[in-house]
């Protein structure tokens, strides 16, 4: 996505069309497309894109430091632009009256910020699943034991033993495994992404292997 952002900022028309489509998809998923079309017309994505370009320019230094820019990250930025646009054009209650979405039993309607939070949770789960799949594809059976040992002892401070391997051998295996994961992983997981991965690995892999 880094190349697409750079292309957008340099005025590339193909990149511009790509981000316009992304804006429309996110608006549809976030259930504010009807509101934006009503207030701004069918070209609402153009206005949101202007905000997005400005935000990318402001964030340029931060973006350059990121090892990998994922589509889910870009969509978070787009949703923040949608929040800004919605707040400029009117309160989300206007949307609720004319086009109710996700009503609670009591009759209240979730705000756009609530919907945004749910989308961010969805992005987080997707990233954590990707992290799990990538790491699982790299692990041998002994690697799984090594990672179970590491997660239990270093992260959760639990005392576990791996049959047939001393602590010194486990430490050496962990150093090799850590290097392998670092070389193969194309992005740096956030603390929350790693937490979700660790909990899933402990429950699905380690518990099955007898590390409880």
Coordinates of N, CA and C in Angstrom, one line a residue:
X1 N 0.8 -1.2 0.0 CA 0.0 0.0 0.0 C 0.9 1.3 0.0
X2 N 2.1 1.1 0.5 CA 3.0 2.3 0.5 C 3.1 2.9 -0.9
X3 N 3.3 2.1 -1.9 CA 3.5 2.6 -3.3 C 2.2 3.3 -3.8
X4 N 1.0 2.7 -3.4 CA -0.2 3.4 -3.8 C -0.4 4.7 -3.2
X5 N 0.0 4.9 -1.9 CA -0.1 6.1 -1.2 C 0.8 7.2 -1.9
X6 N 2.1 6.7 -2.2 CA 3.0 7.6 -2.8 C 2.5 8.0 -4.2
X7 N 1.9 7.1 -4.9 CA 1.4 7.4 -6.2 C 0.2 8.4 -6.1
X8 N -0.6 8.2 -5.1 CA -1.7 9.2 -4.9 C -1.2 10.6 -4.6
X9 N -0.2 10.7 -3.8 CA 0.3 12.0 -3.4 C 1.1 12.6 -4.6
X10 N 1.5 11.8 -5.6 CA 2.2 12.4 -6.7 C 1.2 12.7 -7.9
X11 N -0.1 12.4 -7.6 CA -1.2 12.8 -8.6 C -1.5 11.7 -9.6
X12 N -1.1 10.5 -9.3 CA -1.4 9.4 -10.2 C -2.9 9.1 -10.3
X13 N -3.4 9.1 -11.5 CA -4.9 8.9 -11.7 C -5.4 7.5 -11.3
X14 N -4.6 6.5 -11.6 CA -5.0 5.1 -11.2 C -5.1 5.0 -9.7
X15 N -4.1 5.6 -9.0 CA -4.1 5.5 -7.5 C -5.3 6.3 -7.0
X16 N -5.6 7.4 -7.6 CA -6.8 8.2 -7.2 C -8.1 7.4 -7.3
X17 N -8.2 6.7 -8.5 CA -9.4 5.8 -8.6 C -9.5 4.7 -7.6
X18 N -8.3 4.1 -7.3 CA -8.2 3.0 -6.3 C -8.7 3.5 -5.0
X19 N -8.3 4.7 -4.5 CA -8.7 5.2 -3.2 C -10.1 5.7 -3.2
X20 N -10.6 6.2 -4.3 CA -12.0 6.5 -4.4 C -12.9 5.3 -4.2
X21 N -12.5 4.1 -4.8 CA -13.2 2.9 -4.6 C -13.1 2.4 -3.1
X22 N -12.0 2.6 -2.5 CA -11.8 2.2 -1.1 C -12.7 3.0 -0.2
X23 N -12.8 4.3 -0.5 CA -13.6 5.2 0.3 C -15.1 4.7 0.2
X24 N -15.5 4.4 -1.0 CA -16.9 3.9 -1.2 C -17.2 2.6 -0.5
X25 N -16.2 1.7 -0.5 CA -16.4 0.4 0.2 C -16.5 0.6 1.7
X26 N -15.6 1.5 2.2 CA -15.6 1.7 3.7 C -16.9 2.4 4.1
X27 N -17.4 3.4 3.3 CA -18.6 4.1 3.6 C -19.8 3.2 3.6
X28 N -19.8 2.2 2.7 CA -20.9 1.3 2.6 C -20.8 0.3 3.8
X29 N -19.6 -0.2 4.1 CA -19.5 -1.1 5.3 C -19.9 -0.4 6.6
X30 N -19.5 0.9 6.7 CA -19.8 1.7 7.9 C -21.2 2.3 8.0
X31 N -22.0 2.0 6.9 CA -23.4 2.4 6.9 C -23.6 3.9 6.9
X32 N -22.7 4.7 6.2 CA -22.9 6.1 6.2 C -23.0 6.6 4.7
X33 N -23.0 5.6 3.8 CA -23.0 6.0 2.3 C -24.3 6.8 2.0
X34 N -25.4 6.3 2.5 CA -26.7 7.0 2.2 C -26.7 8.4 2.7
X35 N -26.2 8.6 3.9 CA -26.1 9.9 4.5 C -25.2 10.9 3.7
X36 N -24.0 10.3 3.3 CA -23.1 11.1 2.5 C -23.6 11.5 1.1
X37 N -24.3 10.5 0.5 CA -24.9 10.8 -0.8 C -26.0 11.8 -0.7
X38 N -26.8 11.8 0.4 CA -27.8 12.7 0.6 C -27.3 14.1 0.8
X39 N -26.3 14.2 1.6 CA -25.7 15.5 1.9 C -24.8 16.1 0.9
X40 N -24.0 15.2 0.3 CA -22.9 15.7 -0.6 C -23.1 15.3 -2.1
X41 N -24.1 14.4 -2.4 CA -24.3 14.0 -3.7 C -23.4 12.7 -4.0
X42 N -23.6 12.3 -5.3 CA -22.9 11.0 -5.7 C -21.4 11.1 -5.7
X43 N -20.9 12.4 -5.7 CA -19.4 12.6 -5.7 C -18.8 12.8 -4.3
X44 N -19.6 12.3 -3.3 CA -19.1 12.4 -1.9 C -17.7 11.9 -1.7
X45 N -17.3 10.8 -2.4 CA -16.0 10.2 -2.2 C -14.9 11.2 -2.6
X46 N -15.1 12.1 -3.5 CA -14.1 13.1 -3.9 C -13.8 14.0 -2.7
X47 N -14.8 14.4 -2.0 CA -14.5 15.3 -0.8 C -13.8 14.5 0.3
X48 N -14.2 13.3 0.5 CA -13.5 12.5 1.5 C -12.0 12.2 1.0
X49 N -11.8 12.0 -0.3 CA -10.5 11.8 -0.8 C -9.6 13.0 -0.5
X50 N -10.1 14.2 -0.7 CA -9.3 15.4 -0.4 C -8.9 15.4 1.1
X51 N -9.7 15.0 2.0 CA -9.3 14.9 3.4 C -8.3 13.8 3.6
X52 N -8.5 12.7 2.8 CA -7.5 11.6 3.0 C -6.1 12.0 2.5
X53 N -6.1 12.7 1.4 CA -4.8 13.2 0.8 C -4.1 14.1 1.8
X54 N -4.9 15.0 2.4 CA -4.3 15.9 3.4 C -3.8 15.2 4.6
X55 N -4.5 14.1 5.0 CA -4.1 13.3 6.2 C -2.9 12.6 5.9
X56 N -2.7 12.0 4.7 CA -1.5 11.3 4.3 C -0.3 12.2 4.2
X57 N -0.5 13.5 3.8 CA 0.6 14.4 3.7 C 1.1 14.7 5.2
X58 N 0.1 14.9 6.1 CA 0.4 15.2 7.5 C 1.2 14.0 8.1
X59 N 0.7 12.8 7.7 CA 1.2 11.6 8.3 C 2.4 11.0 7.6
X60 N 2.9 11.7 6.6 CA 3.9 11.2 5.7 C 5.2 10.6 6.4
X61 N 5.6 11.4 7.4 CA 6.8 11.0 8.1 C 6.6 9.7 8.9
X62 N 5.4 9.7 9.5 CA 5.0 8.4 10.3 C 4.9 7.2 9.4
X63 N 4.3 7.4 8.2 CA 4.1 6.4 7.3 C 5.4 5.8 6.8
X64 N 6.4 6.7 6.5 CA 7.7 6.3 6.0 C 8.4 5.4 7.0
X65 N 8.1 5.5 8.3 CA 8.8 4.7 9.3 C 8.1 3.3 9.5
X66 N 6.9 3.2 9.0 CA 6.2 1.9 9.1 C 6.8 0.8 8.2
X67 N 7.1 -0.3 8.7 CA 7.7 -1.4 7.9 C 6.8 -1.9 6.8
X68 N 5.5 -1.9 7.2 CA 4.5 -2.4 6.2 C 3.2 -1.6 6.5
X69 N 2.6 -1.1 5.4 CA 1.3 -0.4 5.5 C 0.2 -1.4 4.9
X70 N -0.6 -1.9 5.7 CA -1.7 -2.8 5.3 C -2.9 -2.1 4.8
X71 N -3.7 -2.8 4.1 CA -5.0 -2.2 3.6 C -5.9 -1.9 4.8
X72 N -5.9 -2.8 5.8 CA -6.7 -2.5 7.0 C -6.3 -1.2 7.7
X73 N -5.0 -0.9 7.7 CA -4.5 0.3 8.3 C -5.0 1.5 7.5
X74 N -4.9 1.4 6.2 CA -5.4 2.5 5.3 C -6.9 2.7 5.5
X75 N -7.6 1.6 5.7 CA -9.1 1.7 5.9 C -9.4 2.4 7.2
X76 N -8.6 2.2 8.2 CA -8.8 2.9 9.5 C -8.6 4.4 9.2
X77 N -7.6 4.8 8.4 CA -7.4 6.2 8.1 C -8.6 6.8 7.4
X78 N -9.1 6.0 6.4 CA -10.3 6.4 5.6 C -11.5 6.6 6.5
X79 N -11.7 5.7 7.5 CA -12.8 5.8 8.4 C -12.7 7.0 9.3
X80 N -11.5 7.4 9.6 CA -11.3 8.6 10.4 C -11.7 9.9 9.6
X81 N -11.4 9.8 8.3 CA -11.8 10.9 7.4 C -13.4 10.9 7.2
X82 N -14.0 9.7 7.2 CA -15.5 9.7 7.2 C -16.1 10.3 8.4
X83 N -15.4 10.0 9.6 CA -15.9 10.6 10.8 C -15.9 12.1 10.8
X84 N -14.8 12.6 10.3 CA -14.6 14.1 10.1 C -15.7 14.6 9.2
X85 N -15.9 13.9 8.1 CA -16.9 14.4 7.1 C -18.3 14.4 7.7
X86 N -18.7 13.3 8.4 CA -20.0 13.2 9.0 C -20.2 14.2 10.1
X87 N -19.1 14.5 10.9 CA -19.2 15.5 11.9 C -19.4 16.9 11.3
X88 N -18.8 17.1 10.2 CA -18.9 18.4 9.5 C -20.4 18.6 9.0
X89 N -20.9 17.5 8.4 CA -22.2 17.6 7.7 C -23.4 17.5 8.6
X90 N -23.2 17.0 9.8 CA -24.4 16.9 10.7 C -24.2 15.7 11.6
X91 N -24.9 15.8 12.7 CA -24.8 14.7 13.7 C -25.4 13.4 13.1
X92 N -24.8 12.3 13.6 CA -25.2 11.0 13.1 C -26.7 10.7 13.4
X93 N -27.3 11.5 14.4 CA -28.7 11.3 14.7 C -29.5 11.5 13.4
X94 N -29.1 12.4 12.5 CA -29.8 12.7 11.3 C -29.9 11.4 10.5
X95 N -28.8 10.6 10.5 CA -28.8 9.3 9.8 C -29.8 8.4 10.4
X96 N -29.8 8.4 11.8 CA -30.6 7.5 12.5 C -32.1 7.7 12.2
X97 N -32.5 8.9 12.1 CA -33.9 9.2 11.9 C -34.3 8.8 10.5
X98 N -33.5 9.1 9.5 CA -33.9 8.9 8.1 C -33.5 7.5 7.6
X99 N -32.5 6.9 8.2 CA -32.0 5.6 7.7 C -31.5 4.8 8.9
X100 N -32.4 4.3 9.8 CA -31.9 3.6 11.0 C -31.0 2.4 10.7
X101 N -30.0 2.3 11.6 CA -29.1 1.1 11.4 C -28.9 0.5 12.8
X102 N -28.9 -0.9 12.8 CA -28.6 -1.6 14.0 C -29.3 -1.1 15.2
X103 N -30.6 -1.0 15.3 CA -31.3 -0.6 16.5 C -31.2 -1.5 17.6
X104 N -31.0 -1.0 18.8 CA -30.9 -1.9 20.0 C -32.4 -2.2 20.4
X105 N -32.5 -3.1 21.3 CA -33.9 -3.5 21.8 C -34.6 -2.3 22.3
X106 N -33.9 -1.4 23.0 CA -34.6 -0.3 23.7 C -34.9 0.8 22.6
X107 N -34.5 0.6 21.4 CA -34.9 1.6 20.3 C -33.8 2.6 20.0
X108 N -32.7 2.5 20.8 CA -31.6 3.4 20.5 C -30.8 2.9 19.2
X109 N -30.1 3.8 18.6 CA -29.4 3.4 17.4 C -27.9 3.7 17.6
X110 N -27.1 2.7 17.2 CA -25.6 2.9 17.4 C -25.1 4.1 16.7
X111 N -24.2 4.8 17.3 CA -23.6 5.9 16.6 C -22.6 5.5 15.6
X112 N -22.1 6.4 14.7 CA -21.1 6.0 13.7 C -19.8 5.7 14.4
X113 N -19.5 6.3 15.6 CA -18.3 6.0 16.3 C -18.4 4.5 16.8
X114 N -19.6 4.1 17.2 CA -19.7 2.7 17.6 C -19.4 1.7 16.5
X115 N -20.0 2.1 15.3 CA -19.8 1.3 14.1 C -18.3 1.3 13.7
X116 N -17.7 2.4 13.9 CA -16.3 2.5 13.6 C -15.5 1.6 14.5
X117 N -15.8 1.6 15.7 CA -15.1 0.7 16.7 C -15.2 -0.7 16.3
X118 N -16.4 -1.1 15.8 CA -16.6 -2.5 15.4 C -15.8 -2.9 14.2
X119 N -15.6 -1.9 13.3 CA -14.8 -2.1 12.1 C -13.3 -2.3 12.5
X120 N -12.9 -1.5 13.4 CA -11.5 -1.5 13.9 C -11.2 -2.9 14.6
X121 N -12.2 -3.4 15.3 CA -12.1 -4.7 15.9 C -12.0 -5.8 14.9
X122 N -12.7 -5.6 13.8 CA -12.7 -6.6 12.7 C -11.3 -6.5 12.1
X123 N -10.8 -5.4 11.8 CA -9.4 -5.2 11.3 C -8.4 -5.9 12.2
X124 N -8.5 -5.7 13.5 CA -7.6 -6.3 14.4 C -7.6 -7.8 14.3
X125 N -8.8 -8.4 14.3 CA -9.0 -9.8 14.2 C -8.3 -10.3 12.9
X126 N -8.5 -9.6 11.8 CA -8.0 -10.0 10.5 C -6.4 -10.1 10.6
X127 N -5.8 -9.0 11.2 CA -4.4 -8.9 11.3 C -3.9 -10.1 12.2
X128 N -4.6 -10.3 13.3 CA -4.2 -11.4 14.2 C -4.3 -12.7 13.6
X129 N -5.3 -13.0 12.7 CA -5.4 -14.2 12.0 C -4.3 -14.4 11.0
X130 N -4.0 -13.3 10.3 CA -2.8 -13.4 9.4 C -1.5 -13.7 10.1
X131 N -1.3 -13.1 11.3 CA -0.1 -13.4 12.1 C -0.1 -14.8 12.5
X132 N -1.2 -15.4 12.9 CA -1.3 -16.8 13.3 C -1.0 -17.7 12.1
X133 N -1.6 -17.4 11.0 CA -1.4 -18.3 9.8 C 0.1 -18.3 9.4
X134 N 0.7 -17.1 9.3 CA 2.1 -17.0 8.9 C 3.0 -17.7 9.8
X135 N 2.8 -17.5 11.1 CA 3.7 -18.2 12.1 C 3.5 -19.7 12.1
X136 N 2.3 -20.1 12.0 CA 2.0 -21.6 12.0 C 2.7 -22.2 10.8
X137 N 2.7 -21.5 9.6 CA 3.3 -22.1 8.4 C 4.8 -22.3 8.6
X138 N 5.4 -21.6 9.5 CA 6.9 -21.7 9.7 C 7.3 -22.7 10.7
X139 N 6.4 -23.2 11.6 CA 6.8 -24.0 12.7 C 6.9 -25.5 12.4
X140 N 8.0 -26.0 12.9 CA 8.1 -27.5 12.9 C 7.5 -27.9 14.3
X141 N 7.4 -29.2 14.5 CA 6.9 -29.7 15.8 C 7.7 -29.2 17.0
X142 N 9.0 -29.3 16.8 CA 9.8 -28.8 17.9 C 9.7 -27.3 18.1
X143 N 9.5 -26.6 17.0 CA 9.3 -25.1 17.1 C 8.1 -24.8 17.9
X144 N 7.0 -25.6 17.7 CA 5.8 -25.4 18.4 C 6.0 -25.6 19.9
X145 N 6.8 -26.6 20.3 CA 7.1 -26.8 21.7 C 7.9 -25.6 22.3
X146 N 8.8 -25.1 21.4 CA 9.7 -24.0 21.8 C 8.8 -22.7 22.1
X147 N 7.9 -22.5 21.2 CA 7.0 -21.3 21.3 C 6.1 -21.4 22.5
X148 N 5.6 -22.6 22.7 CA 4.7 -22.9 23.9 C 5.5 -22.6 25.2
X149 N 6.8 -23.0 25.2 CA 7.6 -22.7 26.4 C 7.8 -21.3 26.5
X150 N 8.1 -20.6 25.5 CA 8.4 -19.1 25.5 C 7.2 -18.4 26.0
X151 N 6.0 -18.6 25.4 CA 4.8 -17.9 25.7 C 4.4 -18.1 27.2
X152 N 4.6 -19.4 27.6 CA 4.2 -19.7 29.0 C 5.1 -19.1 30.0
X153 N 6.4 -19.2 29.8 CA 7.4 -18.8 30.8 C 7.7 -17.3 30.7
X154 N 7.9 -16.7 29.5 CA 8.3 -15.4 29.4 C 7.1 -14.4 29.4
X155 N 6.0 -14.7 28.8 CA 4.9 -13.8 28.6 C 3.9 -13.9 29.8
X156 N 3.6 -15.2 30.2 CA 2.6 -15.4 31.2 C 3.1 -15.9 32.5
X157 N 4.5 -16.0 32.6 CA 5.2 -16.3 33.9 C 4.6 -17.6 34.5
X158 N 4.5 -18.6 33.6 CA 4.1 -20.0 34.1 C 5.2 -20.9 34.0
X159 N 5.4 -21.8 34.9 CA 6.4 -22.8 34.9 C 6.0 -24.0 34.1
X160 N 6.6 -24.3 32.9 CA 6.3 -25.5 32.2 C 7.7 -26.1 31.8
X161 N 7.6 -27.4 31.5 CA 8.8 -28.1 31.0 C 8.6 -28.7 29.7
X162 N 9.6 -28.8 28.8 CA 9.5 -29.5 27.5 C 10.4 -30.7 27.6
X163 N 9.8 -31.9 27.5 CA 10.5 -33.1 27.7 C 11.6 -33.3 26.6
X164 N 12.7 -33.7 27.1 CA 13.8 -33.9 26.1 C 14.6 -32.7 25.8
X165 N 14.3 -31.5 26.3 CA 15.1 -30.3 26.0 C 15.4 -29.5 27.3
X166 N 16.7 -29.2 27.4 CA 17.1 -28.4 28.6 C 16.7 -26.9 28.3
X167 N 16.8 -26.1 29.4 CA 16.5 -24.7 29.3 C 17.5 -24.0 28.3
X168 N 18.8 -24.5 28.3 CA 19.8 -23.9 27.5 C 19.4 -24.2 26.0
X169 N 19.0 -25.5 25.7 CA 18.7 -25.9 24.4 C 17.4 -25.1 23.9
X170 N 16.5 -24.9 24.8 CA 15.3 -24.2 24.5 C 15.6 -22.7 24.1
X171 N 16.5 -22.2 24.9 CA 16.9 -20.8 24.7 C 17.5 -20.6 23.3
X172 N 18.4 -21.6 22.9 CA 19.0 -21.5 21.6 C 18.0 -21.7 20.5
X173 N 17.1 -22.7 20.7 CA 16.0 -22.9 19.7 C 15.1 -21.6 19.5
X174 N 14.8 -21.0 20.7 CA 14.0 -19.8 20.6 C 14.7 -18.7 19.8
X175 N 16.0 -18.5 20.0 CA 16.7 -17.5 19.3 C 16.7 -17.7 17.8
X176 N 16.9 -19.0 17.4 CA 16.8 -19.3 16.0 C 15.4 -19.1 15.4
X177 N 14.4 -19.5 16.2 CA 13.0 -19.4 15.8 C 12.6 -17.9 15.7
X178 N 13.0 -17.1 16.6 CA 12.7 -15.7 16.6 C 13.3 -15.1 15.3
X179 N 14.5 -15.5 15.0 CA 15.1 -14.9 13.8 C 14.4 -15.3 12.5
X180 N 13.9 -16.6 12.5 CA 13.2 -17.1 11.3 C 11.8 -16.4 11.2
X181 N 11.1 -16.2 12.3 CA 9.9 -15.4 12.2 C 10.1 -14.0 11.8
X182 N 11.1 -13.4 12.3 CA 11.4 -12.0 12.0 C 11.7 -11.8 10.5
X183 N 12.4 -12.8 9.9 CA 12.8 -12.7 8.5 C 11.6 -13.0 7.6
X184 N 10.7 -13.8 8.0 CA 9.5 -14.2 7.1 C 8.3 -13.3 7.3
X185 N 8.2 -12.7 8.5 CA 7.0 -11.9 8.7 C 7.2 -10.5 8.0
X186 N 6.2 -10.2 7.2 CA 6.2 -8.9 6.4 C 5.8 -7.7 7.1
X187 N 5.3 -7.8 8.3 CA 4.9 -6.7 9.1 C 5.2 -6.9 10.6
X188 N 5.3 -5.8 11.3 CA 5.5 -5.8 12.7 C 4.2 -5.8 13.5
X189 N 3.8 -6.9 14.2 CA 2.5 -6.9 14.8 C 2.4 -5.9 16.0
X190 N 1.2 -5.4 16.2 CA 1.1 -4.5 17.4 C 1.0 -5.4 18.6
X191 N 1.1 -4.7 19.8 CA 1.0 -5.5 21.1 C -0.4 -6.2 21.2
X192 N -1.5 -5.6 20.7 CA -2.8 -6.2 20.8 C -2.9 -7.4 19.8
X193 N -2.3 -7.2 18.6 CA -2.3 -8.3 17.6 C -1.5 -9.5 18.2
X194 N -0.4 -9.3 18.8 CA 0.4 -10.4 19.4 C -0.3 -11.0 20.5
X195 N -1.0 -10.2 21.4 CA -1.8 -10.8 22.5 C -2.8 -11.7 22.0
X196 N -3.6 -11.3 20.9 CA -4.6 -12.2 20.4 C -4.0 -13.5 19.8
X197 N -2.9 -13.3 19.1 CA -2.2 -14.5 18.6 C -1.7 -15.4 19.7
X198 N -1.1 -14.9 20.8 CA -0.6 -15.7 21.9 C -1.7 -16.5 22.5
X199 N -2.8 -15.8 22.8 CA -4.0 -16.5 23.4 C -4.5 -17.6 22.6
X200 N -4.6 -17.4 21.3 CA -5.1 -18.4 20.4 C -4.1 -19.6 20.3
X201 N -2.8 -19.2 20.2 CA -1.8 -20.3 20.1 C -1.8 -21.1 21.4
X202 N -1.9 -20.5 22.5 CA -1.9 -21.2 23.8 C -3.1 -22.2 23.9
X203 N -4.3 -21.7 23.4 CA -5.5 -22.5 23.6 C -5.6 -23.6 22.5
X204 N -5.1 -23.3 21.3 CA -5.3 -24.2 20.2 C -4.1 -25.2 20.0
X205 N -3.0 -24.7 20.3 CA -1.8 -25.5 20.0 C -1.2 -26.0 21.3
X206 N -0.9 -25.1 22.3 CA -0.2 -25.5 23.5 C -1.0 -26.5 24.4
X207 N -2.3 -26.1 24.5 CA -3.2 -27.0 25.4 C -3.3 -28.3 24.8
X208 N -3.3 -28.5 23.4 CA -3.4 -29.7 22.8 C -2.2 -30.6 23.0
X209 N -1.0 -29.9 23.2 CA 0.3 -30.6 23.3 C 0.6 -30.8 24.8
X210 N -0.4 -30.5 25.7 CA -0.2 -30.8 27.1 C 0.3 -29.7 28.0
X211 N 0.5 -28.5 27.4 CA 0.9 -27.3 28.2 C -0.2 -26.5 28.7
X212 N -0.7 -26.8 29.9 CA -1.9 -26.2 30.5 C -1.5 -25.5 31.7

